[in-house]
mmCIF file of C-alpha atoms in Angstrom:
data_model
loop_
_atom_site.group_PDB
_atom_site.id
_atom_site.type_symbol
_atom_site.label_atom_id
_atom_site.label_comp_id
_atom_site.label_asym_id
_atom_site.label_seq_id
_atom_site.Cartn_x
_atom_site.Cartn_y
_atom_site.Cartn_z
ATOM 1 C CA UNK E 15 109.147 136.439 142.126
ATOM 2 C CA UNK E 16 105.911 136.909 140.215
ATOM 3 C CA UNK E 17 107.653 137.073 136.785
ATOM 4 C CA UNK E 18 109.786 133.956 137.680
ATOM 5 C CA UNK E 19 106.133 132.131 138.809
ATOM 6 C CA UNK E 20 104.555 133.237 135.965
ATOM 7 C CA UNK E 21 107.410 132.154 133.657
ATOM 8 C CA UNK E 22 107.608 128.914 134.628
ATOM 9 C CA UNK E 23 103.930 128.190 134.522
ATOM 10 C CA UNK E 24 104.031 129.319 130.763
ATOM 11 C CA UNK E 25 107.218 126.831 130.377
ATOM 12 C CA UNK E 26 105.581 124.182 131.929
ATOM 13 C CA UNK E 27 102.379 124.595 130.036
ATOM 14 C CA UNK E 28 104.193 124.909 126.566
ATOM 15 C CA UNK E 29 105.292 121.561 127.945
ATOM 16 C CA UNK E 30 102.335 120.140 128.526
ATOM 17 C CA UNK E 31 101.088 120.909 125.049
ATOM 18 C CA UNK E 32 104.112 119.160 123.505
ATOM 19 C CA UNK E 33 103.404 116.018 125.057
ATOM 20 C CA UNK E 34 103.284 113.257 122.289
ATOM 21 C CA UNK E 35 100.172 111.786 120.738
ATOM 22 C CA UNK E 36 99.219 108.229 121.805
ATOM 23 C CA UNK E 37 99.859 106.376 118.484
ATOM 24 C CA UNK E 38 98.013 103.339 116.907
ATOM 25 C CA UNK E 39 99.403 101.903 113.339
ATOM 26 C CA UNK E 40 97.358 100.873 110.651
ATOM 27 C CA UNK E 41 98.230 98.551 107.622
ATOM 28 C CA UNK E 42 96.306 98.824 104.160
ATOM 29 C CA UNK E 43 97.077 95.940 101.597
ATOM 30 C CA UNK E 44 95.046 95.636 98.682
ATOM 31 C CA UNK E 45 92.134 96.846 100.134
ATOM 32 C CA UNK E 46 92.778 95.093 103.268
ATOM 33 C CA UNK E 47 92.987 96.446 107.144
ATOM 34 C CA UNK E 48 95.105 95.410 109.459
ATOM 35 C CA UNK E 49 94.623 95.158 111.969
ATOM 36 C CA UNK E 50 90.064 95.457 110.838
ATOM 37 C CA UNK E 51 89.347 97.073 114.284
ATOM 38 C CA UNK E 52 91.657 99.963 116.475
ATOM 39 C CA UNK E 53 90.289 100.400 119.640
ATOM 40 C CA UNK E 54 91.031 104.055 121.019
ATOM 41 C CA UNK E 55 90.187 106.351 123.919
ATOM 42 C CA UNK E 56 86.897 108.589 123.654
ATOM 43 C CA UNK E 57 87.895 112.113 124.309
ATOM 44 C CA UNK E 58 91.312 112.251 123.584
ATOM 45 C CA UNK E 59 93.538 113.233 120.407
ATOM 46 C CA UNK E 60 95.514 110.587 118.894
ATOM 47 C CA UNK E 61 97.331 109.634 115.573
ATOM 48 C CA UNK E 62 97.384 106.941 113.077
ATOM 49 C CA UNK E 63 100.110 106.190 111.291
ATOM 50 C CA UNK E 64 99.178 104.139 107.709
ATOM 51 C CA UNK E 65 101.198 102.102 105.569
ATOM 52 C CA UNK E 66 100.571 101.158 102.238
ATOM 53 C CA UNK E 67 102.061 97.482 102.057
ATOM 54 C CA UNK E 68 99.987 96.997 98.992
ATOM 55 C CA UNK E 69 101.292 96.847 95.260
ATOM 56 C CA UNK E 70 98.774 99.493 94.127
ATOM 57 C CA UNK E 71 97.106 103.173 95.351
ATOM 58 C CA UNK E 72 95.429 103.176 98.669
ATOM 59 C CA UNK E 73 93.117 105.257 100.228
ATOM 60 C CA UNK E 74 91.715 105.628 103.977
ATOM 61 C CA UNK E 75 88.792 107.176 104.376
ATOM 62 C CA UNK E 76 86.449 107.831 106.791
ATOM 63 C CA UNK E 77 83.014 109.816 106.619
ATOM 64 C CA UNK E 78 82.325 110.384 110.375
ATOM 65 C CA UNK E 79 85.893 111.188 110.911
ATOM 66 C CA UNK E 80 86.084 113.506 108.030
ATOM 67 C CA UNK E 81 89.446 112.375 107.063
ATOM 68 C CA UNK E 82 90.708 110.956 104.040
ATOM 69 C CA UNK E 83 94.007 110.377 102.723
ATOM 70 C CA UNK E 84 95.819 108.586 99.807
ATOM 71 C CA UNK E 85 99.128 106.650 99.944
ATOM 72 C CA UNK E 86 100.912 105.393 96.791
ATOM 73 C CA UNK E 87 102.367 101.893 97.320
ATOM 74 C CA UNK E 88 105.107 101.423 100.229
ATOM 75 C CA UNK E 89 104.192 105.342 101.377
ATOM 76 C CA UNK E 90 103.774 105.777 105.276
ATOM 77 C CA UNK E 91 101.982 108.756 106.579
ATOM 78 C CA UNK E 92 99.686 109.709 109.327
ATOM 79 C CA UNK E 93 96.302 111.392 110.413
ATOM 80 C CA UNK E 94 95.338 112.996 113.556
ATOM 81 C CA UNK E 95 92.143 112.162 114.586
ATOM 82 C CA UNK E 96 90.459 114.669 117.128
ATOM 83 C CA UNK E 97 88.629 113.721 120.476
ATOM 84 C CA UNK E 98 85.558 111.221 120.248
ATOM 85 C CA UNK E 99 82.777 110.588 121.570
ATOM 86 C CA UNK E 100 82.400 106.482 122.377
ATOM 87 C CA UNK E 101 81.063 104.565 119.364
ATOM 88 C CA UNK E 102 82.252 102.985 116.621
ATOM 89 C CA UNK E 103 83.361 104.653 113.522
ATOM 90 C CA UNK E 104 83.628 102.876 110.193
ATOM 91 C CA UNK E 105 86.733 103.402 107.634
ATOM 92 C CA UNK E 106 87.126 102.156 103.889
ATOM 93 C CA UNK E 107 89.813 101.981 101.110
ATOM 94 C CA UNK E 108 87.584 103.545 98.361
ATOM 95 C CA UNK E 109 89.997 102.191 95.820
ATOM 96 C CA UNK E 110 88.143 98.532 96.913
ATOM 97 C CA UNK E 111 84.987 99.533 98.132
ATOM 98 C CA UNK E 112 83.643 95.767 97.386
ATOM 99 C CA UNK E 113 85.704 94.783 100.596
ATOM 100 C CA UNK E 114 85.047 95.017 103.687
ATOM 101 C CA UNK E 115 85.210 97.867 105.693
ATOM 102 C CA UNK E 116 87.092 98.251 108.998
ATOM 103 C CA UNK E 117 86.388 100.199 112.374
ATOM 104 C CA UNK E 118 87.258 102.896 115.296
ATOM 105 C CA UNK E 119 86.070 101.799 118.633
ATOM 106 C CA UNK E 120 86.242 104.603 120.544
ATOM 107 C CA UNK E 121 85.966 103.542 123.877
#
């Protein structure tokens, strides 16, 4: 009885682990975000799927989020973004860093 308690907590915890990412999709064209602002929950893991839509190189980057990644045109990938604490957190395309910049609100 032990074994089979102790089994299925390790089955339902292997479970738990699985569980999917909450997901929030990001657009980069030409230096441009879309949408400028994702709004996320503080403390939690998530992922961000980007798509270049532009006709050139891409590239999101963020220095608080220490992540940075590079798409070539029509290329969809993600990023995982670990737990935050609430603020905002500011993003660029350093291929157009003359544009404006867009934003994390973790909330």
């Amino acid at each position: 009885m032990r074994r089979a308690l102790l089994l299925g907590g390790m089955l339902l915890g292997g479970a738990a682990a699985a569980a999917p990412l909450p997901t929030y999709e990001l657009s980069l064209r030409d230096g441009h975000f879309t949408p400028s602002q994702l709004v996320v929950k503080a403390g939690e893991r998530f992922k961000i799927v980007l798509t270049n839509a532009g006709q050139g190189p891409a590239e999101f980057e963020s220095t608080p989020l220490r992540v940075e990644k590079v798409l070539s045109p029509g290329v969809t990938t993600f990023v995982v973004i670990h737990p935050l604490k609430p603020g905002e957190y500011p993003f660029f395309d350093e291929f157009n860093p003359q544009l404006p910049e867009g934003s994390l609100l973790a909330q």
